[in-house]
């Protein structure tokens, strides 16, 4: 698998250091033991003949998959995998990675057994609880809820023909495609805000306005914290 790392240039001007550290940004661990056991069971079912040690192992194995890393100037790192179709995996979101892998494998083989689809129950049930905080936009969470809804309906339909069953699975796949598109747009929004902050900073530096550069940069970079606008209902 080819790996391409994209990292924004770091600058140190007038006491403002643009630095990043992989350990500075950590996602919140919301999984419980029963969910971890469900995910582990699925991993064993997916490939009993090999040992998997990393969530990145569940990314599609293809030369078309690129790993990207952006060092954001607010101190966080955004690590994800993408193809021409969009985002296919994230460091720190194992449930999404497994769902991507499984849907792609079933699609390639054109085999959608009820057992294999049923093994996704734990993964899909915890998509919302396991998502990294920085990806929690209203649109993303709505798409996650749609996947869970379609999947739960699929699991309750027991007396359907094979053709109808595949059509119902396609509904889940379509909701996944919507989520994939929204996640790609969310990542792009982080990139745009980050790049805009750097651009405005550099523009003021070129004019010799160091204090104004710092002020404009801070105002722009704070917008990163407003992208994830989802609020849970209490």
mmCIF file of C-alpha atoms in Angstrom:
data_model
loop_
_atom_site.group_PDB
_atom_site.id
_atom_site.type_symbol
_atom_site.label_atom_id
_atom_site.label_comp_id
_atom_site.label_asym_id
_atom_site.label_seq_id
_atom_site.Cartn_x
_atom_site.Cartn_y
_atom_site.Cartn_z
ATOM 1 C CA UNK A 1 0.000 0.000 0.000
ATOM 2 C CA UNK A 2 1.408 3.321 -1.035
ATOM 3 C CA UNK A 3 1.740 5.906 1.683
ATOM 4 C CA UNK A 4 1.788 9.630 1.046
ATOM 5 C CA UNK A 5 2.270 12.029 3.956
ATOM 6 C CA UNK A 6 1.236 15.654 3.588
ATOM 7 C CA UNK A 7 2.446 17.951 6.368
ATOM 8 C CA UNK A 8 1.972 21.712 6.531
ATOM 9 C CA UNK A 9 5.120 23.800 6.746
ATOM 10 C CA UNK A 10 6.073 24.932 10.243
ATOM 11 C CA UNK A 11 7.010 28.538 10.910
ATOM 12 C CA UNK A 12 8.639 30.364 13.800
ATOM 13 C CA UNK A 13 8.202 34.122 13.569
ATOM 14 C CA UNK A 14 7.884 36.788 16.266
ATOM 15 C CA UNK A 15 7.607 34.251 19.056
ATOM 16 C CA UNK A 16 4.792 32.281 17.357
ATOM 17 C CA UNK A 17 5.834 28.668 16.798
ATOM 18 C CA UNK A 18 3.672 26.467 14.626
ATOM 19 C CA UNK A 19 4.321 23.061 16.152
ATOM 20 C CA UNK A 20 2.538 19.734 16.160
ATOM 21 C CA UNK A 21 2.850 16.566 18.168
ATOM 22 C CA UNK A 22 1.159 13.256 17.528
ATOM 23 C CA UNK A 23 0.459 12.829 21.223
ATOM 24 C CA UNK A 24 -1.163 16.238 21.652
ATOM 25 C CA UNK A 25 -4.484 15.226 20.140
ATOM 26 C CA UNK A 26 -6.144 12.129 21.555
ATOM 27 C CA UNK A 27 -9.605 10.841 20.826
ATOM 28 C CA UNK A 28 -11.935 10.028 23.658
ATOM 29 C CA UNK A 29 -12.186 6.310 24.386
ATOM 30 C CA UNK A 30 -15.857 5.544 24.820
ATOM 31 C CA UNK A 31 -15.859 1.817 24.159
ATOM 32 C CA UNK A 32 -16.873 -0.696 26.815
ATOM 33 C CA UNK A 33 -15.669 -4.253 27.338
ATOM 34 C CA UNK A 34 -18.658 -5.862 25.619
ATOM 35 C CA UNK A 35 -18.149 -3.752 22.497
ATOM 36 C CA UNK A 36 -14.441 -4.535 22.423
ATOM 37 C CA UNK A 37 -15.306 -8.218 22.558
ATOM 38 C CA UNK A 38 -17.739 -7.826 19.671
ATOM 39 C CA UNK A 39 -15.135 -6.065 17.558
ATOM 40 C CA UNK A 40 -12.547 -8.710 18.415
ATOM 41 C CA UNK A 41 -14.943 -11.468 17.362
ATOM 42 C CA UNK A 42 -15.496 -9.747 14.039
ATOM 43 C CA UNK A 43 -11.768 -9.356 13.488
ATOM 44 C CA UNK A 44 -11.260 -13.065 14.048
ATOM 45 C CA UNK A 45 -14.077 -13.894 11.663
ATOM 46 C CA UNK A 46 -12.713 -11.568 8.979
ATOM 47 C CA UNK A 47 -9.377 -13.323 8.760
ATOM 48 C CA UNK A 48 -8.847 -16.417 10.886
ATOM 49 C CA UNK A 49 -5.672 -17.360 9.079
ATOM 50 C CA UNK A 50 -3.711 -14.207 9.907
ATOM 51 C CA UNK A 51 -2.872 -12.109 12.971
ATOM 52 C CA UNK A 52 -3.902 -8.455 12.881
ATOM 53 C CA UNK A 53 -2.338 -6.006 15.310
ATOM 54 C CA UNK A 54 -3.428 -2.589 14.095
ATOM 55 C CA UNK A 55 -6.693 -0.935 13.145
ATOM 56 C CA UNK A 56 -4.969 0.233 9.959
ATOM 57 C CA UNK A 57 -4.929 -3.421 8.837
ATOM 58 C CA UNK A 58 -8.624 -3.045 8.080
ATOM 59 C CA UNK A 59 -8.055 -0.453 5.373
ATOM 60 C CA UNK A 60 -8.556 -1.713 1.836
ATOM 61 C CA UNK A 61 -5.329 -3.213 0.544
ATOM 62 C CA UNK A 62 -4.832 -1.397 -2.747
ATOM 63 C CA UNK A 63 -2.273 0.761 -4.493
ATOM 64 C CA UNK A 64 -5.063 3.323 -4.838
ATOM 65 C CA UNK A 65 -5.296 3.821 -1.066
ATOM 66 C CA UNK A 66 -3.228 6.733 0.194
ATOM 67 C CA UNK A 67 -2.387 7.464 3.822
ATOM 68 C CA UNK A 68 -2.346 11.170 4.591
ATOM 69 C CA UNK A 69 -1.147 13.045 7.644
ATOM 70 C CA UNK A 70 -1.739 16.720 8.271
ATOM 71 C CA UNK A 71 0.010 18.435 11.152
ATOM 72 C CA UNK A 72 -2.471 21.102 12.146
ATOM 73 C CA UNK A 73 -1.127 24.325 13.587
ATOM 74 C CA UNK A 74 -3.313 24.087 16.671
ATOM 75 C CA UNK A 75 -1.270 21.085 17.786
ATOM 76 C CA UNK A 76 -3.350 18.170 16.518
ATOM 77 C CA UNK A 77 -2.620 15.626 13.815
ATOM 78 C CA UNK A 78 -5.190 14.416 11.325
ATOM 79 C CA UNK A 79 -4.336 10.960 10.008
ATOM 80 C CA UNK A 80 -6.613 9.279 7.517
ATOM 81 C CA UNK A 81 -6.737 7.073 4.419
ATOM 82 C CA UNK A 82 -8.381 7.996 1.155
ATOM 83 C CA UNK A 83 -9.099 6.823 -2.371
ATOM 84 C CA UNK A 84 -10.655 8.523 -5.383
ATOM 85 C CA UNK A 85 -14.024 7.550 -3.915
ATOM 86 C CA UNK A 86 -13.315 9.468 -0.715
ATOM 87 C CA UNK A 87 -12.181 8.814 2.825
ATOM 88 C CA UNK A 88 -11.935 5.111 3.724
ATOM 89 C CA UNK A 89 -10.294 5.085 7.156
ATOM 90 C CA UNK A 90 -9.175 7.074 10.188
ATOM 91 C CA UNK A 91 -6.562 6.547 12.851
ATOM 92 C CA UNK A 92 -8.586 6.282 16.028
ATOM 93 C CA UNK A 93 -11.876 5.085 14.542
ATOM 94 C CA UNK A 94 -11.632 1.321 14.247
ATOM 95 C CA UNK A 95 -15.361 0.766 13.788
ATOM 96 C CA UNK A 96 -15.450 2.860 10.619
ATOM 97 C CA UNK A 97 -12.320 1.152 9.302
ATOM 98 C CA UNK A 98 -13.819 -2.315 9.789
ATOM 99 C CA UNK A 99 -17.129 -1.287 8.219
ATOM 100 C CA UNK A 100 -15.297 0.065 5.178
ATOM 101 C CA UNK A 101 -13.220 -3.090 4.871
ATOM 102 C CA UNK A 102 -16.162 -5.452 5.209
ATOM 103 C CA UNK A 103 -18.424 -3.638 2.751
ATOM 104 C CA UNK A 104 -15.641 -3.529 0.183
ATOM 105 C CA UNK A 105 -14.783 -7.212 0.641
ATOM 106 C CA UNK A 106 -18.420 -8.271 0.293
ATOM 107 C CA UNK A 107 -18.835 -6.073 -2.761
ATOM 108 C CA UNK A 108 -15.757 -7.519 -4.480
ATOM 109 C CA UNK A 109 -16.831 -11.096 -3.804
ATOM 110 C CA UNK A 110 -20.523 -10.366 -4.405
ATOM 111 C CA UNK A 111 -21.247 -12.502 -1.369
ATOM 112 C CA UNK A 112 -23.538 -11.120 1.317
ATOM 113 C CA UNK A 113 -24.162 -13.939 3.780
ATOM 114 C CA UNK A 114 -26.467 -13.213 6.681
ATOM 115 C CA UNK A 115 -23.784 -14.464 9.042
ATOM 116 C CA UNK A 116 -21.154 -12.023 7.804
ATOM 117 C CA UNK A 117 -23.580 -9.115 7.644
ATOM 118 C CA UNK A 118 -24.791 -10.031 11.130
ATOM 119 C CA UNK A 119 -21.223 -9.892 12.432
ATOM 120 C CA UNK A 120 -21.285 -6.146 11.798
ATOM 121 C CA UNK A 121 -23.866 -5.635 14.534
ATOM 122 C CA UNK A 122 -21.401 -4.545 17.234
ATOM 123 C CA UNK A 123 -19.392 -2.372 14.858
ATOM 124 C CA UNK A 124 -22.400 -0.480 13.507
ATOM 125 C CA UNK A 125 -24.018 -0.170 16.937
ATOM 126 C CA UNK A 126 -20.959 1.693 18.233
ATOM 127 C CA UNK A 127 -20.181 3.893 15.233
ATOM 128 C CA UNK A 128 -21.643 6.899 17.035
ATOM 129 C CA UNK A 129 -19.954 6.270 20.396
ATOM 130 C CA UNK A 130 -16.520 5.560 18.964
ATOM 131 C CA UNK A 131 -16.188 8.427 16.479
ATOM 132 C CA UNK A 132 -13.354 10.872 17.298
ATOM 133 C CA UNK A 133 -14.668 14.136 18.728
ATOM 134 C CA UNK A 134 -13.179 16.245 15.929
ATOM 135 C CA UNK A 135 -15.348 14.467 13.338
ATOM 136 C CA UNK A 136 -18.625 15.027 15.184
ATOM 137 C CA UNK A 137 -20.498 17.408 12.932
ATOM 138 C CA UNK A 138 -24.295 17.464 12.777
ATOM 139 C CA UNK A 139 -24.216 16.074 9.234
ATOM 140 C CA UNK A 140 -21.785 13.260 10.036
ATOM 141 C CA UNK A 141 -23.779 12.138 13.071
ATOM 142 C CA UNK A 142 -27.005 12.180 11.049
ATOM 143 C CA UNK A 143 -25.405 9.921 8.439
ATOM 144 C CA UNK A 144 -24.165 7.555 11.158
ATOM 145 C CA UNK A 145 -27.694 7.371 12.562
ATOM 146 C CA UNK A 146 -29.058 6.607 9.080
ATOM 147 C CA UNK A 147 -26.638 3.681 8.695
ATOM 148 C CA UNK A 148 -27.672 2.289 12.076
ATOM 149 C CA UNK A 149 -31.363 2.671 11.195
ATOM 150 C CA UNK A 150 -31.049 0.899 7.824
ATOM 151 C CA UNK A 151 -28.931 -1.867 9.314
ATOM 152 C CA UNK A 152 -31.346 -2.499 12.197
ATOM 153 C CA UNK A 153 -34.226 -2.731 9.733
ATOM 154 C CA UNK A 154 -32.193 -5.180 7.653
ATOM 155 C CA UNK A 155 -31.584 -7.386 10.683
ATOM 156 C CA UNK A 156 -35.302 -7.582 11.497
ATOM 157 C CA UNK A 157 -36.254 -8.732 7.980
ATOM 158 C CA UNK A 158 -35.812 -12.490 8.200
ATOM 159 C CA UNK A 159 -38.292 -13.847 5.651
ATOM 160 C CA UNK A 160 -37.112 -12.156 2.461
ATOM 161 C CA UNK A 161 -35.752 -13.488 -0.807
ATOM 162 C CA UNK A 162 -32.050 -13.409 -1.596
ATOM 163 C CA UNK A 163 -32.646 -10.699 -4.192
ATOM 164 C CA UNK A 164 -34.579 -8.531 -1.754
ATOM 165 C CA UNK A 165 -31.948 -9.143 0.919
ATOM 166 C CA UNK A 166 -29.186 -7.857 -1.362
ATOM 167 C CA UNK A 167 -31.287 -4.823 -2.243
ATOM 168 C CA UNK A 168 -31.721 -4.058 1.449
ATOM 169 C CA UNK A 169 -27.982 -4.367 2.007
ATOM 170 C CA UNK A 170 -27.535 -1.899 -0.836
ATOM 171 C CA UNK A 171 -29.560 0.591 1.227
ATOM 172 C CA UNK A 172 -26.982 0.281 4.001
ATOM 173 C CA UNK A 173 -24.171 0.719 1.465
ATOM 174 C CA UNK A 174 -25.788 3.873 0.109
ATOM 175 C CA UNK A 175 -26.000 5.350 3.598
ATOM 176 C CA UNK A 176 -22.349 4.469 4.082
ATOM 177 C CA UNK A 177 -21.518 6.337 0.846
ATOM 178 C CA UNK A 178 -23.343 9.401 2.216
ATOM 179 C CA UNK A 179 -21.288 9.183 5.414
ATOM 180 C CA UNK A 180 -18.086 8.767 3.428
ATOM 181 C CA UNK A 181 -18.852 11.904 1.416
ATOM 182 C CA UNK A 182 -19.622 13.933 4.536
ATOM 183 C CA UNK A 183 -16.449 12.768 6.278
ATOM 184 C CA UNK A 184 -14.391 13.769 3.249
ATOM 185 C CA UNK A 185 -15.960 17.227 3.284
ATOM 186 C CA UNK A 186 -15.302 17.546 7.020
ATOM 187 C CA UNK A 187 -11.605 16.730 6.624
ATOM 188 C CA UNK A 188 -11.361 19.201 3.735
ATOM 189 C CA UNK A 189 -12.916 21.889 5.931
ATOM 190 C CA UNK A 190 -10.181 21.401 8.532
ATOM 191 C CA UNK A 191 -7.570 21.759 5.808
ATOM 192 C CA UNK A 192 -9.159 24.939 4.458
ATOM 193 C CA UNK A 193 -9.370 26.627 7.865
ATOM 194 C CA UNK A 194 -5.803 25.691 8.693
ATOM 195 C CA UNK A 195 -4.433 26.910 5.364
ATOM 196 C CA UNK A 196 -6.450 30.133 5.545
ATOM 197 C CA UNK A 197 -5.016 30.892 8.985
ATOM 198 C CA UNK A 198 -1.461 30.408 7.714
ATOM 199 C CA UNK A 199 -2.128 32.508 4.622
ATOM 200 C CA UNK A 200 -3.476 35.450 6.633
ATOM 201 C CA UNK A 201 -0.619 35.172 9.086
ATOM 202 C CA UNK A 202 2.012 35.209 6.360
ATOM 203 C CA UNK A 203 0.342 38.146 4.619
ATOM 204 C CA UNK A 204 0.641 40.313 7.719
ATOM 205 C CA UNK A 205 4.210 39.145 8.376
ATOM 206 C CA UNK A 206 5.207 40.265 4.887
ATOM 207 C CA UNK A 207 3.905 43.726 5.790
ATOM 208 C CA UNK A 208 5.824 43.712 9.060
ATOM 209 C CA UNK A 209 2.656 43.631 11.169
ATOM 210 C CA UNK A 210 3.740 41.034 13.711
ATOM 211 C CA UNK A 211 1.093 41.717 16.355
ATOM 212 C CA UNK A 212 -1.681 41.851 13.783
ATOM 213 C CA UNK A 213 -0.386 38.617 12.252
ATOM 214 C CA UNK A 214 -0.609 36.858 15.617
ATOM 215 C CA UNK A 215 -4.076 38.260 16.228
ATOM 216 C CA UNK A 216 -5.443 37.264 12.841
ATOM 217 C CA UNK A 217 -3.871 33.836 13.056
ATOM 218 C CA UNK A 218 -5.382 33.133 16.470
ATOM 219 C CA UNK A 219 -8.821 34.274 15.353
ATOM 220 C CA UNK A 220 -8.745 32.044 12.271
ATOM 221 C CA UNK A 221 -7.257 28.961 13.914
ATOM 222 C CA UNK A 222 -9.925 29.038 16.643
ATOM 223 C CA UNK A 223 -12.465 28.236 13.920
ATOM 224 C CA UNK A 224 -11.090 24.681 13.887
ATOM 225 C CA UNK A 225 -12.828 24.084 17.201
ATOM 226 C CA UNK A 226 -16.177 25.123 15.732
ATOM 227 C CA UNK A 227 -16.252 22.592 12.885
ATOM 228 C CA UNK A 228 -17.400 19.730 15.123
ATOM 229 C CA UNK A 229 -20.737 21.316 16.017
ATOM 230 C CA UNK A 230 -22.700 18.270 17.136
ATOM 231 C CA UNK A 231 -24.398 18.524 20.509
ATOM 232 C CA UNK A 232 -25.847 15.448 22.153
ATOM 233 C CA UNK A 233 -29.396 15.655 23.377
ATOM 234 C CA UNK A 234 -29.665 15.652 27.142
#
